[in-house]
Tab-separated table of C-alpha atoms in Angstrom:
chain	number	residue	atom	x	y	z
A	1182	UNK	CA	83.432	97.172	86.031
A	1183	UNK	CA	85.152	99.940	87.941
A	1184	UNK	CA	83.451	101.459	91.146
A	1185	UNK	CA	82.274	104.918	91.056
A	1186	UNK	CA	80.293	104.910	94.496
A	1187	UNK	CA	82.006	108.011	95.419
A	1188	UNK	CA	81.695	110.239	92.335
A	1189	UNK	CA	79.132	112.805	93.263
A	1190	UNK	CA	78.411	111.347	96.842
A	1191	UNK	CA	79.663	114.203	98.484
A	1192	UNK	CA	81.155	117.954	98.219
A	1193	UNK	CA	83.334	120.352	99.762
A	1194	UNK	CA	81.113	123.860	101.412
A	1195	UNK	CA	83.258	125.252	103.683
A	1196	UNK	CA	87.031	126.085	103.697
A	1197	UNK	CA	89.958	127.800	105.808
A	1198	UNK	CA	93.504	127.917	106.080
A	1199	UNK	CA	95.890	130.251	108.026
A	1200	UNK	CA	99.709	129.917	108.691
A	1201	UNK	CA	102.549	131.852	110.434
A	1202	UNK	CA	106.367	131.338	110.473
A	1203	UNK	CA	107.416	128.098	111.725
A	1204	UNK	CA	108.254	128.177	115.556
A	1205	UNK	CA	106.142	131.354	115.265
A	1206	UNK	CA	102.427	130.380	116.226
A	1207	UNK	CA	100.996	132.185	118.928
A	1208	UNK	CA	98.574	129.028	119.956
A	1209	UNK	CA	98.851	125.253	120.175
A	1210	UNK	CA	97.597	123.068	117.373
A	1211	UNK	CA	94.164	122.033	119.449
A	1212	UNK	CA	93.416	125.890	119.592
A	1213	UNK	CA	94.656	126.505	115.662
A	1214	UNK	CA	92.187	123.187	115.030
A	1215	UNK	CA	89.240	124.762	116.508
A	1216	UNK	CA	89.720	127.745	114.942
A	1217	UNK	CA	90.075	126.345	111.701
A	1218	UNK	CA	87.237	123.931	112.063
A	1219	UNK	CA	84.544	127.376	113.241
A	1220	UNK	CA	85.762	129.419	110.282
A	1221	UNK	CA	85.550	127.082	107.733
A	1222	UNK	CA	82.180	125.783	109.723
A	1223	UNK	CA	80.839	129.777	109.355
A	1224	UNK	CA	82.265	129.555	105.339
A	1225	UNK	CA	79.528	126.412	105.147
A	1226	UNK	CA	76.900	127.944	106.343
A	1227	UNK	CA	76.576	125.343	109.535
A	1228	UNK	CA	77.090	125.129	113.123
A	1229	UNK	CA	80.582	123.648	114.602
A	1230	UNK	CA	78.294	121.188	116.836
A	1231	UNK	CA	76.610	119.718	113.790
A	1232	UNK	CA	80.087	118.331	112.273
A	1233	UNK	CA	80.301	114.871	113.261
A	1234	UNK	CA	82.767	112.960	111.183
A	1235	UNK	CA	86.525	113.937	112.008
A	1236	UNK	CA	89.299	113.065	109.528
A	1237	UNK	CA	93.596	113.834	109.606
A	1238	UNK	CA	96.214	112.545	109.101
A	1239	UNK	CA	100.091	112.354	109.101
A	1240	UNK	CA	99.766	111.989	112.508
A	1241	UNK	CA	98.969	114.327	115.617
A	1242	UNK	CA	97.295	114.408	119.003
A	1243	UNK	CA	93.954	115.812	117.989
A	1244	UNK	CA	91.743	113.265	117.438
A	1245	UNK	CA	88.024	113.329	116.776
A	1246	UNK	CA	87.038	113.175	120.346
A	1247	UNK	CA	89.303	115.501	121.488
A	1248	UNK	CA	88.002	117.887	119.001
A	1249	UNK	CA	84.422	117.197	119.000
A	1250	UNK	CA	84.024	117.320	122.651
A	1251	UNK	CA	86.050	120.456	122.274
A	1252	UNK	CA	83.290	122.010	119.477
A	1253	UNK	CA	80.219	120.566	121.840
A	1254	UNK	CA	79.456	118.528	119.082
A	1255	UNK	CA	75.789	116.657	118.991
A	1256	UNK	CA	77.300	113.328	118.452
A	1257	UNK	CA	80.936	111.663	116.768
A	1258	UNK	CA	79.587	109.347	114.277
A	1259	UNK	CA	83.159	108.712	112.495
A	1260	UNK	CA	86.811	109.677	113.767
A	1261	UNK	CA	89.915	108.417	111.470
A	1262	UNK	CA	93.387	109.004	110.686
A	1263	UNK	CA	95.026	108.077	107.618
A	1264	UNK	CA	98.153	106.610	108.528
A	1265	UNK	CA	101.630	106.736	106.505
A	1266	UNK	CA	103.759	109.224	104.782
A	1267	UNK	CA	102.950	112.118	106.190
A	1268	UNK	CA	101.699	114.438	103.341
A	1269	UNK	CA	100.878	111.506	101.501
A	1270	UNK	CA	97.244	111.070	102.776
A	1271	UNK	CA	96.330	114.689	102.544
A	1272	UNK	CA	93.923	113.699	99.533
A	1273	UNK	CA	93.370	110.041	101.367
A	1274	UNK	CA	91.796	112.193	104.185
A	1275	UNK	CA	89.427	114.056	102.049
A	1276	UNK	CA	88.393	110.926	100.097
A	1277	UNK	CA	87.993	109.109	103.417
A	1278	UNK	CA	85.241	112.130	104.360
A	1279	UNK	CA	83.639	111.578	100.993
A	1280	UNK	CA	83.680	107.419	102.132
A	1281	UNK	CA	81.808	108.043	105.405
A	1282	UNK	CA	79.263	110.336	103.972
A	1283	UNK	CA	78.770	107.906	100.999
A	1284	UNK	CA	78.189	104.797	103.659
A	1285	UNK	CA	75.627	107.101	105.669
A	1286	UNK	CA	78.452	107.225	109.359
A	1287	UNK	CA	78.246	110.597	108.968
A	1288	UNK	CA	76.627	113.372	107.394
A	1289	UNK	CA	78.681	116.366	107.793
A	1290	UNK	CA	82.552	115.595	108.242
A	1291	UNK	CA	86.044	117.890	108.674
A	1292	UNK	CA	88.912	117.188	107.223
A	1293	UNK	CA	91.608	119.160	108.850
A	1294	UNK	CA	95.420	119.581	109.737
A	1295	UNK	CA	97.376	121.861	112.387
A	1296	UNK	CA	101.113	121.711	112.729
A	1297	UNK	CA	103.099	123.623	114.994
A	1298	UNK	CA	106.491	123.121	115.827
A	1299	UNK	CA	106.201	123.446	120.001
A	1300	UNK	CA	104.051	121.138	120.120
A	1301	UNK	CA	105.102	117.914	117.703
A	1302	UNK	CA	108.760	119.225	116.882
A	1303	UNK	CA	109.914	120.312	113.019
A	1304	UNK	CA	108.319	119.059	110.678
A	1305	UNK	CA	105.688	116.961	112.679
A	1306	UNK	CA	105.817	114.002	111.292
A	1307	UNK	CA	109.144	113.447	109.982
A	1308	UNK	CA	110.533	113.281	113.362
A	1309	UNK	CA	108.941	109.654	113.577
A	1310	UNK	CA	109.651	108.206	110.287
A	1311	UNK	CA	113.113	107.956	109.970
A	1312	UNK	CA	113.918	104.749	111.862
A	1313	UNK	CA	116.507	102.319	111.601
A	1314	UNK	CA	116.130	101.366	107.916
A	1315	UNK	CA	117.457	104.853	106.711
A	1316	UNK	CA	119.528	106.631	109.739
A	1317	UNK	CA	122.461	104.173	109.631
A	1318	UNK	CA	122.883	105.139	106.359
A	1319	UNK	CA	123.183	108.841	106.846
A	1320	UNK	CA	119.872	109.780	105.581
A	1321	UNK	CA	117.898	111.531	108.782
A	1322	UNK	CA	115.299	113.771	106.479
A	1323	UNK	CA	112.641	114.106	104.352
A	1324	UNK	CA	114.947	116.032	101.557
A	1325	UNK	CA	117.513	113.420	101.546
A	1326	UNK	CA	115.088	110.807	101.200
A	1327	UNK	CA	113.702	112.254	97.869
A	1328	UNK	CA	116.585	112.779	96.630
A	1329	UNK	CA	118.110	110.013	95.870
A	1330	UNK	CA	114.958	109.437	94.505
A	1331	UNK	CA	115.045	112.713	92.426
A	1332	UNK	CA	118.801	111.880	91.681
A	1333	UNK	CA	117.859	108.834	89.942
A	1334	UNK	CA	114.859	110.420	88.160
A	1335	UNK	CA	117.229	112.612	86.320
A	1336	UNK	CA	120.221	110.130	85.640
A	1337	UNK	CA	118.179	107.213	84.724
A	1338	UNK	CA	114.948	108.513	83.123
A	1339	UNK	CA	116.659	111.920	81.519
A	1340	UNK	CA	114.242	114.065	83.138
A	1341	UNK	CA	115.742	117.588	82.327
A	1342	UNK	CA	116.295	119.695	85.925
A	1343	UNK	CA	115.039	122.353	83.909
A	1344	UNK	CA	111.404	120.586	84.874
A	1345	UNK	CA	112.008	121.052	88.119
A	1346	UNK	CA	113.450	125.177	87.735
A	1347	UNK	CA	110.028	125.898	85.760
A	1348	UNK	CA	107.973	123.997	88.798
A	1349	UNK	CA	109.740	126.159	91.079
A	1350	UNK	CA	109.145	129.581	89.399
A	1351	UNK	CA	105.722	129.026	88.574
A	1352	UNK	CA	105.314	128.510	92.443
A	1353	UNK	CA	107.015	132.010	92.829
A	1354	UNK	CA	104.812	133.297	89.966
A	1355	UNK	CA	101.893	132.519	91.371
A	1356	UNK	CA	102.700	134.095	94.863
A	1357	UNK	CA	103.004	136.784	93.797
A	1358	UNK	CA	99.166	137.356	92.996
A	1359	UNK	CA	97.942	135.679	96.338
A	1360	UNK	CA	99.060	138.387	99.198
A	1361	UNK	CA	98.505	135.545	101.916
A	1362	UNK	CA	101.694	133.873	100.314
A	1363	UNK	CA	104.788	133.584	102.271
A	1364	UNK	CA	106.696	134.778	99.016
A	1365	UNK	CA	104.346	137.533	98.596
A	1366	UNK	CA	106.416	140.933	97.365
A	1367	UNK	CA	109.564	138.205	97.074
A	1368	UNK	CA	109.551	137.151	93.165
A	1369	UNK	CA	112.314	134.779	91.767
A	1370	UNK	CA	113.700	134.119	88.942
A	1371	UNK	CA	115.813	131.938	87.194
A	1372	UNK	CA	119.275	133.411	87.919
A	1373	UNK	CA	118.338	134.073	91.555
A	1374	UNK	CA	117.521	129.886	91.658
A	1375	UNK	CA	120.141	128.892	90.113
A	1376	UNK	CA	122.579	130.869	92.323
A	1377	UNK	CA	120.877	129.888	95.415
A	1378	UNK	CA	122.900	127.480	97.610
A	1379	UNK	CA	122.708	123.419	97.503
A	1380	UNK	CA	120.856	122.084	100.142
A	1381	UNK	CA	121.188	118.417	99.140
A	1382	UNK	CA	121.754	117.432	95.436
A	1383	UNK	CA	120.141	118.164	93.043
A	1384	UNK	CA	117.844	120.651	95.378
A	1385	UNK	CA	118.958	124.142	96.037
A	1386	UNK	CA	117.404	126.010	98.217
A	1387	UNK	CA	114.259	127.319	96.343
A	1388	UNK	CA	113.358	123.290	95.587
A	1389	UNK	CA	112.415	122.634	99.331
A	1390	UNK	CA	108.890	123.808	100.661
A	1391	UNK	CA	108.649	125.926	103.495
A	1392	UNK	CA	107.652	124.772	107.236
A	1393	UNK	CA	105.099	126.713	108.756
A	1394	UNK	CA	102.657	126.735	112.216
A	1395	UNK	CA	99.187	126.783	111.082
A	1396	UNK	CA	95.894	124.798	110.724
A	1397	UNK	CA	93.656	124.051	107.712
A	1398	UNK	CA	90.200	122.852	107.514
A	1399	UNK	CA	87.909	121.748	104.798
A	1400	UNK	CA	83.753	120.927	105.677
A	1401	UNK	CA	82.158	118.067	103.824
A	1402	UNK	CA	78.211	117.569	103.250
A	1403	UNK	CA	76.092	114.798	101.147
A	1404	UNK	CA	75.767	116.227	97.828
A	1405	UNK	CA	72.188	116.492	97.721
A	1406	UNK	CA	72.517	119.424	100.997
A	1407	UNK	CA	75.335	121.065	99.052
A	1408	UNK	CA	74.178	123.138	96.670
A	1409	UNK	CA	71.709	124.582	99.762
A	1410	UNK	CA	74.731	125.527	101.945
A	1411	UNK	CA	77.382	126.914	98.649
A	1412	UNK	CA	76.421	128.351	95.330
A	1413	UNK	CA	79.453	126.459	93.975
A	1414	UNK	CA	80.341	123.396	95.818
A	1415	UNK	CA	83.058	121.376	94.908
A	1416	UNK	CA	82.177	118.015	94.348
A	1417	UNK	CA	84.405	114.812	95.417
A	1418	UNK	CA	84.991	113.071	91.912
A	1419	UNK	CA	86.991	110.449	92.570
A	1420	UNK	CA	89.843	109.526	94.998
A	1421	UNK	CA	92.839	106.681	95.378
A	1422	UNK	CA	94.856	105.829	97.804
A	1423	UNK	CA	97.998	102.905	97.923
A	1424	UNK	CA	101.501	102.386	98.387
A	1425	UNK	CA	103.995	99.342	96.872
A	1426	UNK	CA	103.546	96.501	99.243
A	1427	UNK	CA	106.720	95.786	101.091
A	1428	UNK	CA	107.287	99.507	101.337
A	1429	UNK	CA	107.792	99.529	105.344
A	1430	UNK	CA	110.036	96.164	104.794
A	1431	UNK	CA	112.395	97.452	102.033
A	1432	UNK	CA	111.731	101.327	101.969
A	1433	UNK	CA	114.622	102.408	99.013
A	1434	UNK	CA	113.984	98.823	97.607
A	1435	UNK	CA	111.069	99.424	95.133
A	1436	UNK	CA	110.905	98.509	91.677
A	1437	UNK	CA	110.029	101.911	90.897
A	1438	UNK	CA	112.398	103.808	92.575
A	1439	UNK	CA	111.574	107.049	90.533
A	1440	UNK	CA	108.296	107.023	90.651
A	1441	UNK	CA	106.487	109.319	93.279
A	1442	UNK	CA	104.007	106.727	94.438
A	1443	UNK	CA	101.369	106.475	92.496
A	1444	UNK	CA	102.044	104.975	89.210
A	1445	UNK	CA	103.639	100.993	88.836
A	1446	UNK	CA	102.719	98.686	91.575
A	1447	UNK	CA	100.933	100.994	93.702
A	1448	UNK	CA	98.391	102.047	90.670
A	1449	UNK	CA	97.008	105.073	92.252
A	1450	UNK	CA	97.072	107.456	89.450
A	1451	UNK	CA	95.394	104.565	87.154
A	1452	UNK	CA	92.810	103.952	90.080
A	1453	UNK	CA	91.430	108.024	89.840
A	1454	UNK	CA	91.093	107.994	86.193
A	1455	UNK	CA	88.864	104.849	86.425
A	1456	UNK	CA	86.559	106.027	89.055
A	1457	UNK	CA	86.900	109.361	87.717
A	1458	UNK	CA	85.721	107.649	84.538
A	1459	UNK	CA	87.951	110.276	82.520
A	1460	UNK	CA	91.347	111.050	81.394
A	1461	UNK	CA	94.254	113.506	82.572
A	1462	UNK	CA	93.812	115.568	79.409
A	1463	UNK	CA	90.414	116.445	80.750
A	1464	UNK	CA	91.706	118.435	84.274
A	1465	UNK	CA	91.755	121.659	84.300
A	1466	UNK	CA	94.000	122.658	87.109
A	1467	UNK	CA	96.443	120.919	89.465
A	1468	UNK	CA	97.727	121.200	92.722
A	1469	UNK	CA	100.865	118.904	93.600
A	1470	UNK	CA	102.128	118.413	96.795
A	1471	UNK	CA	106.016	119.610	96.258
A	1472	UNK	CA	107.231	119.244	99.958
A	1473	UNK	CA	110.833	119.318	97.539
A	1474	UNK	CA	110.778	119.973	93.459
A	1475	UNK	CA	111.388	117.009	92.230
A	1476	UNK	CA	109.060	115.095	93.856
A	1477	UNK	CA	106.311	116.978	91.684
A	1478	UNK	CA	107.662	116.570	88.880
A	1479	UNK	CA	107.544	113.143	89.366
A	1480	UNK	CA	104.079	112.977	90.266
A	1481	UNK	CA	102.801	114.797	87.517
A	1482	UNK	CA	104.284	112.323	85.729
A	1483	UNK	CA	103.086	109.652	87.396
A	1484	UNK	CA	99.771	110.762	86.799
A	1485	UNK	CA	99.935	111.105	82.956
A	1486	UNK	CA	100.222	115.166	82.954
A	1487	UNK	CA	103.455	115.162	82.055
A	1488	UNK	CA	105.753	112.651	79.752
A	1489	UNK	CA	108.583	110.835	81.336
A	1490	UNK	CA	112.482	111.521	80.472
A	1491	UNK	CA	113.385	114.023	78.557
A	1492	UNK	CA	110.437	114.911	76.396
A	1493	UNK	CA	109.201	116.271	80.163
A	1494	UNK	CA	111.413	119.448	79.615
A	1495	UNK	CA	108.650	120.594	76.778
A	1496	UNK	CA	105.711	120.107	78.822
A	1497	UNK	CA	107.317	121.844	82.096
A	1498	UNK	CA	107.628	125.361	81.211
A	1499	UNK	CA	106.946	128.286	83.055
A	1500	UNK	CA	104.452	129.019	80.372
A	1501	UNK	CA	102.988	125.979	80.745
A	1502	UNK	CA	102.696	126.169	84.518
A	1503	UNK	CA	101.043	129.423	85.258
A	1504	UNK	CA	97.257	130.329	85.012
A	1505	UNK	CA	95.819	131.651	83.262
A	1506	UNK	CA	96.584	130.596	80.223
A	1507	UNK	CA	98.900	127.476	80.654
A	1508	UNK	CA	98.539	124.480	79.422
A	1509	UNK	CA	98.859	122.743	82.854
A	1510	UNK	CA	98.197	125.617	85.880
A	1511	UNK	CA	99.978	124.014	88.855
A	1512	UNK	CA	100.333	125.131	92.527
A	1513	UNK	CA	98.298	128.310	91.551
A	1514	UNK	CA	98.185	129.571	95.325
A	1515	UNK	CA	101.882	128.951	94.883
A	1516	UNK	CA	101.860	125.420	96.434
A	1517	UNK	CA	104.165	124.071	99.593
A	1518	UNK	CA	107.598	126.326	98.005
A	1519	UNK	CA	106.113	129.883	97.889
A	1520	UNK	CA	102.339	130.265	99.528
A	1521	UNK	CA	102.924	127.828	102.681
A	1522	UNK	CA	103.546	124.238	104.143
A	1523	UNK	CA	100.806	122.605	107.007
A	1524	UNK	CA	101.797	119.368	105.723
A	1525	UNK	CA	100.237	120.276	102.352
A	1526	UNK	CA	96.600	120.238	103.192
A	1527	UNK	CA	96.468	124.310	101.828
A	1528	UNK	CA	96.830	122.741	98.411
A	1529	UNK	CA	93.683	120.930	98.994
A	1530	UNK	CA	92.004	124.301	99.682
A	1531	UNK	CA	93.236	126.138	96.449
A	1532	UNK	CA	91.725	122.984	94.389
A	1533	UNK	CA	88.360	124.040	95.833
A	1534	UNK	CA	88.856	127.523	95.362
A	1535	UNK	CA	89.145	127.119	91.828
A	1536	UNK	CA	86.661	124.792	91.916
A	1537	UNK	CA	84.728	127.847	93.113
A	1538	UNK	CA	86.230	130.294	90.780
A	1539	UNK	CA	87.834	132.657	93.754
A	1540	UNK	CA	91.269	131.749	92.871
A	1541	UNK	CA	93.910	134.540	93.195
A	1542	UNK	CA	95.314	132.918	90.050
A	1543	UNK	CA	91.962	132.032	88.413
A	1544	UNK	CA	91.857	129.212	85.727
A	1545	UNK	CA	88.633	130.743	83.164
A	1546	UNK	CA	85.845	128.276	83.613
A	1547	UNK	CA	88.003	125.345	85.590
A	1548	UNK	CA	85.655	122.404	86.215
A	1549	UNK	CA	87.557	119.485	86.919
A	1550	UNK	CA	90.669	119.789	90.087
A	1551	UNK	CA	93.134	117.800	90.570
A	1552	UNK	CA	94.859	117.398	94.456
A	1553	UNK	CA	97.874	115.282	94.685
A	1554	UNK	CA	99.186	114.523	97.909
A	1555	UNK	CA	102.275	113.691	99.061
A	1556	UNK	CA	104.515	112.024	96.621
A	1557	UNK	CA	107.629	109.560	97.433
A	1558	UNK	CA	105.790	108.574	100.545
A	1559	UNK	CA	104.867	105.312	102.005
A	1560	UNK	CA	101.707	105.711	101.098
A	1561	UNK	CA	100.462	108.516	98.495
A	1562	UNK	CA	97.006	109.704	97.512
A	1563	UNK	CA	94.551	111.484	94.839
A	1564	UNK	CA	91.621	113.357	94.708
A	1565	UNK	CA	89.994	114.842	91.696
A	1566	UNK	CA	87.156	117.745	92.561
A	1567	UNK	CA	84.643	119.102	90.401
A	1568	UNK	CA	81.850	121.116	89.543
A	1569	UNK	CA	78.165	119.942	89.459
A	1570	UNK	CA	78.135	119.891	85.992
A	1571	UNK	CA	80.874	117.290	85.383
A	1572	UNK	CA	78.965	114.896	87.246
């Protein structure tokens, strides 16, 4: 019998994100925290001193005590940090909120993630992962890592790239509708992509996500408060969280090489849909974490939205992609490659803003939301978000 503790135990009431150019914010991350952590505080409906569960991850300085002596909060009840991959415990975190809620260590909790690059380098994270099981061979970044990957998803499993174009500009498409976007006013199509210059093969330049300074926050309350603080809350579902064991030991030794993570040994994807206690053909909308192309594709994949090999190329159409009336609306703030990249986290906020039907690119009547966090990491992670009604 499959656990489904978690579905309904808790919801998402407040939300904020805000980004600038990379090497461009005016503040540290502690001060873009706080920030982030008041406004989406005021966006609940509570006070900043009554938050006390603190979640992150990826890494960073900021830890609950820093921040919740920093708010004045009442009392720290639960501070954690999801360790591994970077961007691939951006839905861990938020599923790790729902956890201490659920167990009664908390009642109201933050999930939250600043990045900027004076103050932990490019990229954050990435500067500390790439240790002596990849640099010897010449492979010193995150977009090299994934693809080889990527590479192999293509060759081997006869993914078309075309998947991976139609990912891209329904990004762009979508950006174009949200004026917060960094690709706001900048549309693309698919001449313009394919002329744009290789970064690493098979991604050009439009496959990589951005890097930007900024901070994102997301407030989480037991479910039976929610619907008092937010007419539409956005209720935790289900979540998973895993990686292949061995990972750290062998790191481009997996069975599944072309898998993003969640799928095969690490059974994430299969671990949602049985707490979730439905199917992929029942989500509504999606939000991947693409910190490069490819690695979304695979993930959608992974997670039964989208076939493997070639039959892919007919589900991954630009048609298909874009709300409001595709079959699968992904990235509909315009995800990591066109809206904007604080290790991914502003994903999670789009999933609850269509949860909450205020979605620049509105999916009519979307009840079930789908987060995916970081693919081809260590570790990845899931988190489906819905409205009451599912329940």
């Amino acid at each position: 019998m499959t656990d489904t503790f978690l579905r309904g135990a808790a919801a998402v009431v407040g939300v904020t994100e805000f980004h600038y150019k990379r090497g461009e914010s005016p503040h540290s991350e502690l001060r873009m925290t706080l920030r982030a952590i008041v406004e989406a505080a005021a966006d609940a409906g509570v006070s900043p001193r009554e938050i006390d569960g603190f979640v992150s991850y990826g890494g960073g300085d900021n830890d609950g005590t820093v921040v919740g002596a920093s708010l004045m909060s009442h009392r720290i009840g639960w501070s954690t940090m999801i360790w591994g991959g970077g961007g691939g415990g951006a839905a861990a975190a938020i599923t790790n909120a729902a956890v201490a809620i659920a167990a009664g260590q908390a009642r109201c909790v933050v999930v939250y993630r600043a990045m900027a690059q004076r103050d932990s380098g490019r990229l954050g994270y990435a500067k500390h992962h790439f240790d002596g099981h990849m640099l010897p061979h010449g492979v010193g970044s995150p977009g090299q890592a994934c693809a080889l990957r990527t590479r192999r998803m293509l060759e081997h499993d006869g993914v078309p790239e075309s998947a991976m174009r139609s990912l891209v500009l329904a990004d762009y498409f979508h950006a174009q509708q949200n004026p917060d976007a960094a690709a706001f006013g900048r549309p693309l199509d698919e001449r313009t992509y394919e002329a744009s210059r290789m970064i690493v093969e098979p991604y050009r330049l439009y496959d990589c996500s951005r890097e930007n300074d900024g901070a994102v926050a997301l407030i989480l309350v037991a479910a039976d408060r929610a619907g008092e603080l937010h007419p539409n809350p956005a209720y935790v579902l289900a979540g998973s969280q895993g990686a292949v064991g061995g990972y750290a030991v062998d790191t481009e030794n997996d069975l599944d090489y072309t898998s993003a993570g969640f799928s095969g040994a690490a059974g994430v994807a299969e671990s949602l849909w049985a707490g979730a206690d439905l199917g992929p053909d029942q989500v509504d909308v999606v939000q991947v974490y693409e910190n490069f192309s490819g690695s979304g594709v695979a993930a959608l994949i992974d997670h039964g939205l989208c076939p493997p090999g070639a039959e892919a190329g007919k589900v991954m159409t630009l048609e298909n992609l874009t709300a409001p009336h595709g079959l699968l609306p992904v990235n509909t703030s315009g995800g990591n490659l066109a809206d904007s990249f604080v290790n991914g986290m502003g994903l999670a906020v789009e999933a609850v803003r269509q949860v909450r039907g205020t979605s620049t690119n509105q999916v009519p009547d979307a009840k079930v939301s789908l987060f995916i966090g970081g693919p081809m990491a260590a570790l990845s992670s899931s988190v489906l978000l819905c409205t009451r009604d599912v329940l």
